[in-house]
mmCIF file of C-alpha atoms in Angstrom:
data_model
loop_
_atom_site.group_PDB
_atom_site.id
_atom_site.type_symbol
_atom_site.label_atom_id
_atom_site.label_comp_id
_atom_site.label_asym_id
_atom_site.label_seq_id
_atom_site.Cartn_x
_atom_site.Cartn_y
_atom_site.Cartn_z
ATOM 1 C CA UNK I 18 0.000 0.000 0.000
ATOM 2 C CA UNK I 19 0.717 3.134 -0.853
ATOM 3 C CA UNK I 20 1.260 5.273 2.782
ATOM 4 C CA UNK I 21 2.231 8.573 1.601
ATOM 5 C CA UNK I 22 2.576 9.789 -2.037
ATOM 6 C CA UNK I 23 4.540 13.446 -2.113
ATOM 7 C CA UNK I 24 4.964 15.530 -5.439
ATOM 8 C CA UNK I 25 8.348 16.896 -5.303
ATOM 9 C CA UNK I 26 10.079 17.424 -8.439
ATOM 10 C CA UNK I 27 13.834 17.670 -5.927
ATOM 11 C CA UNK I 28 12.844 13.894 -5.922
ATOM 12 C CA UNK I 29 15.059 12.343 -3.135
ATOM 13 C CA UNK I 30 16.885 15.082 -1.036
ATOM 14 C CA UNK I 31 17.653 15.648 3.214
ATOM 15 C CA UNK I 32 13.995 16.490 3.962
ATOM 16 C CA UNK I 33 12.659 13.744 2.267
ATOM 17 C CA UNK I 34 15.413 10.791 3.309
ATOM 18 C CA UNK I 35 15.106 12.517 6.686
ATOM 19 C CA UNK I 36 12.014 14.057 8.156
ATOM 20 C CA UNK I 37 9.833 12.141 5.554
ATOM 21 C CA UNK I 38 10.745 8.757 5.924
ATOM 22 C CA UNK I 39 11.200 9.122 9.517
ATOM 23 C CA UNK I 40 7.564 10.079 9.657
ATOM 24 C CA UNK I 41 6.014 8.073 7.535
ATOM 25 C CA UNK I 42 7.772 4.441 8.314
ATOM 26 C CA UNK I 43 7.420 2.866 4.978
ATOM 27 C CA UNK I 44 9.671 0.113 3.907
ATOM 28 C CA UNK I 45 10.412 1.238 0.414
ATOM 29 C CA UNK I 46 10.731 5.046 -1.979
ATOM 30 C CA UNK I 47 9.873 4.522 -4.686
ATOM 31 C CA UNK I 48 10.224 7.787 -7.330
ATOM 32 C CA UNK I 49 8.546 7.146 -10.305
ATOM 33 C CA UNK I 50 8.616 9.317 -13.379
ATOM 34 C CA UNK I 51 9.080 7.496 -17.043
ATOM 35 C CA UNK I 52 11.711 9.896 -17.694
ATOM 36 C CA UNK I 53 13.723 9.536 -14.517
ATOM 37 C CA UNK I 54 13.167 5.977 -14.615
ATOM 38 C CA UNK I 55 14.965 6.242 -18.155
ATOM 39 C CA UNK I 56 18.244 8.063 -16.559
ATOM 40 C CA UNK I 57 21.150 5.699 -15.391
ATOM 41 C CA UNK I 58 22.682 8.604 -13.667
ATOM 42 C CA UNK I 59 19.537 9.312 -11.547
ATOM 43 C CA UNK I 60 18.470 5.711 -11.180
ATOM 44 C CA UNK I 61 22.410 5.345 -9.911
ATOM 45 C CA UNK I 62 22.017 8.649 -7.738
ATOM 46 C CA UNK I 63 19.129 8.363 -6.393
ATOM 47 C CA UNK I 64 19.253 5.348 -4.099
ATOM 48 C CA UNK I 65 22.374 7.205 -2.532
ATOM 49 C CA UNK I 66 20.374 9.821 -1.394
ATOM 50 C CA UNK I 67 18.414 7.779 0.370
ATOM 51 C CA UNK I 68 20.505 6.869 3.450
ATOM 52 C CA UNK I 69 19.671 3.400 3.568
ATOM 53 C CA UNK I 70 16.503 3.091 2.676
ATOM 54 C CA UNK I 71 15.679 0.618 -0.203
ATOM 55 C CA UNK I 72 14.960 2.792 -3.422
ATOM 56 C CA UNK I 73 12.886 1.641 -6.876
ATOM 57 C CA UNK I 74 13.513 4.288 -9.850
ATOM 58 C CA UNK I 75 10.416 3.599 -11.815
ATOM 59 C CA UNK I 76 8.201 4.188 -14.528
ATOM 60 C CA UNK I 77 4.403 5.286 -13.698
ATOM 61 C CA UNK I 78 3.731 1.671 -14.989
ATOM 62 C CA UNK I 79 6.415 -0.482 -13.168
ATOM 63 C CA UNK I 80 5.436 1.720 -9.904
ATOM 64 C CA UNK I 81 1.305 0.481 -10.386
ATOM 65 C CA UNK I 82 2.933 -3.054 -11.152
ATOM 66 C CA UNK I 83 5.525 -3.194 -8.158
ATOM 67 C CA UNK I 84 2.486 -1.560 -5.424
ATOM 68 C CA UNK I 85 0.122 -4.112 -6.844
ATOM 69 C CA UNK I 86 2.262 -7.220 -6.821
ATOM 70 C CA UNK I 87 3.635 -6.600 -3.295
ATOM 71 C CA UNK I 88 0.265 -5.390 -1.339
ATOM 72 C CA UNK I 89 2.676 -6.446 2.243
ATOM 73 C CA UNK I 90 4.809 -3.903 2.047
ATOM 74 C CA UNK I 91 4.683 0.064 2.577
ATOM 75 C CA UNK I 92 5.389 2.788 0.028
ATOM 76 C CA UNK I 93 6.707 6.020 -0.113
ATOM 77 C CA UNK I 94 6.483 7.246 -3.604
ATOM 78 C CA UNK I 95 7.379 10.546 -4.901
ATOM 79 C CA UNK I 96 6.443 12.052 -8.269
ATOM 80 C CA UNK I 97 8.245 14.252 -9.904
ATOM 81 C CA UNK I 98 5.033 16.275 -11.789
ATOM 82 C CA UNK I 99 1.277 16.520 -10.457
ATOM 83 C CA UNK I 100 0.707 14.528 -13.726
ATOM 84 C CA UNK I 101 2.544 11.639 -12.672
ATOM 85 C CA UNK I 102 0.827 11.846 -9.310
ATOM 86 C CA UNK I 103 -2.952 12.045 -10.897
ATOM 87 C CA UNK I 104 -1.922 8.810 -12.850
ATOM 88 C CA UNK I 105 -1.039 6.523 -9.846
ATOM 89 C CA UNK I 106 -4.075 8.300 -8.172
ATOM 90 C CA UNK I 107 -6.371 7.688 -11.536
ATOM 91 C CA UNK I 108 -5.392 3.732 -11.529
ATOM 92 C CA UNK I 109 -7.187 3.501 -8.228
ATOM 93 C CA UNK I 110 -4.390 2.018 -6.118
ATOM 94 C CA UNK I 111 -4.917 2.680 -1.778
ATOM 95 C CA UNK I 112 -3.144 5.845 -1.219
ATOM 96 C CA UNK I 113 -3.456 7.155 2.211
ATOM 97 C CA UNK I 114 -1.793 10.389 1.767
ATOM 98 C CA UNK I 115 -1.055 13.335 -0.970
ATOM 99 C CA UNK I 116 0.878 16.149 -0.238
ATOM 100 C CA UNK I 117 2.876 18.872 -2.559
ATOM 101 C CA UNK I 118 6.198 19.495 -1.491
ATOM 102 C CA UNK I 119 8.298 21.455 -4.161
ATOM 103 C CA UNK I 120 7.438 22.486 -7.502
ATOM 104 C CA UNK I 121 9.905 24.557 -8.938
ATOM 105 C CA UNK I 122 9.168 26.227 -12.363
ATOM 106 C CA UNK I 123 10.522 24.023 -15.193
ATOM 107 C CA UNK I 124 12.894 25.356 -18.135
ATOM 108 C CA UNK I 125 11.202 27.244 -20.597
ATOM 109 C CA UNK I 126 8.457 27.334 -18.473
ATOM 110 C CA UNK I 127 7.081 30.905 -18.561
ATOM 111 C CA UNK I 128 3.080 30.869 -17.825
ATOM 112 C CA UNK I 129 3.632 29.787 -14.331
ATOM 113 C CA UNK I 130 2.638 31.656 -10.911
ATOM 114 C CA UNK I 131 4.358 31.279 -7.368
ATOM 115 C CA UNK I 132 1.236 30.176 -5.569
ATOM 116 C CA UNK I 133 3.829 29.319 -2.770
ATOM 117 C CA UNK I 134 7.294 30.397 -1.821
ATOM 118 C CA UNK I 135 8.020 26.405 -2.966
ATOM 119 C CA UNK I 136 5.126 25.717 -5.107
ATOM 120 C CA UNK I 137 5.310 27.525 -9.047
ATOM 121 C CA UNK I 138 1.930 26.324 -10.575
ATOM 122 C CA UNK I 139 0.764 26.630 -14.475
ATOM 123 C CA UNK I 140 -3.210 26.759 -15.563
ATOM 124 C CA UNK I 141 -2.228 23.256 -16.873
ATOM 125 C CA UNK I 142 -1.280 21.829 -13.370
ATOM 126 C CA UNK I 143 -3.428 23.845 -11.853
ATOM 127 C CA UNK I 144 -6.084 22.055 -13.314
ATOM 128 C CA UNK I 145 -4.416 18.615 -12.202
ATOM 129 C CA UNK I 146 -3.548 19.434 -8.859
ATOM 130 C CA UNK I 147 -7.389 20.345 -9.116
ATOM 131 C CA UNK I 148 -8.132 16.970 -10.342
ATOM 132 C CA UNK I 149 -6.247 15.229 -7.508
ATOM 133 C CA UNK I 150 -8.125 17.367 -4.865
ATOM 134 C CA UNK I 151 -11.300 16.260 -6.577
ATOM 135 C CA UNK I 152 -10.220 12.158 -6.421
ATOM 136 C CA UNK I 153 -8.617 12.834 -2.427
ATOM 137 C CA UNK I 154 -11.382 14.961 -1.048
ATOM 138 C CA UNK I 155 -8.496 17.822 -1.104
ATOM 139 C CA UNK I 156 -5.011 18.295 -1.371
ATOM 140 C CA UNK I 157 -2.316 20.297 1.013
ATOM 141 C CA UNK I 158 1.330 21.498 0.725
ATOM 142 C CA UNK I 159 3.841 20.767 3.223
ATOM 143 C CA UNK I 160 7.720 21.366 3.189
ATOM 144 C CA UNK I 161 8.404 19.405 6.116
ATOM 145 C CA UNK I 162 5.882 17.213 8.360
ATOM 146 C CA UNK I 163 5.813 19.446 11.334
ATOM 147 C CA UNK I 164 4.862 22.428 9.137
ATOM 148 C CA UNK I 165 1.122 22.840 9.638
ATOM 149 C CA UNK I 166 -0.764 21.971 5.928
ATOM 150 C CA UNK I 167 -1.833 24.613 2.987
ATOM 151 C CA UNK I 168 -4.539 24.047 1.248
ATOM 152 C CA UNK I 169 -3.497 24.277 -2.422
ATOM 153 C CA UNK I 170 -6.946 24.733 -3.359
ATOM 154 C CA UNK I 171 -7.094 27.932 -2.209
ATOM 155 C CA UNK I 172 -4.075 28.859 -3.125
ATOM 156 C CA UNK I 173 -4.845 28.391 -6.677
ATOM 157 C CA UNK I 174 -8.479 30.240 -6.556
ATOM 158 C CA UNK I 175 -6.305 33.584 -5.073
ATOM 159 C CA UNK I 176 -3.762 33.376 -7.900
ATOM 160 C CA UNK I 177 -6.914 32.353 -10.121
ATOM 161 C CA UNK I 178 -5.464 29.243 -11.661
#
């Protein structure tokens, strides 16, 4: 099962390895993005920066596979896009939590808005982040688990995205 599932496109980094997993207690990260998962230097890199804990670097397909063919365990899994995120959530696997952690405005990317001092959001992911709160009953933003949660809902209706 899928404990927590975090969109952060930093991917593995000290809050996450840290504060994250320490909080959340699952057995296995998993960061799935096709494109990652199609980078030998990130699938090397990644697992490093994960201070011990066992890593999968996976496509959106191999993550649905892995979660489904090993219901015992526990996941982390981090997306790197809200897209990736509404696809695991769209397949109808158990998630018990969402969160947005950092979504910094992509190369080339110019039709974005800093909803938070983390978050840059376009119309286009506005719409998915949108479409997860819609599937989760909402959806929140948190940099670190004792931060207290932002509703990213709201956040996108005062930046009107």
């Amino acid at each position: 099962m899928i404990k927590h599932l975090r969109i952060d496109n930093r991917l593995i980094h000290g809050q996450v390895a840290v504060m994250w997993r320490s909080r959340i207690g699952a057995e296995r990260i998993i960061v799935t993005n096709d494109k990652v998962a199609a980078d030998p230097i990130q699938k090397m890199a990644l697992p490093m920066a994960a201070r011990g804990t066992p890593v999968s670097v996976l496509t959106i397909k191999e993550t649905l596979e892995y979660v489904n063919a090993h219901p015992e365990e526990t996941f982390f899994v981090i997306c790197k896009f809200p897209s990736d995120a509404l696809e695991i959530l769209g397949s109808g696997v158990e998630v018990e939590q969402v969160n947005v952690g950092n979504a910094a405005p992509q190369v080339g990317q110019n039709d974005y808005k800093m909803i938070l001092k983390n978050v840059a959001c376009t119309p286009e992911e506005g719409k998915m982040y949108r479409e997860i709160a819609k599937i989760r009953g909402g959806l929140t933003c948190q940099i670190v688990p004792t931060d207290e949660p932002i509703d990213i809902i709201k956040l996108l209706d005062e930046n009107g995205l």
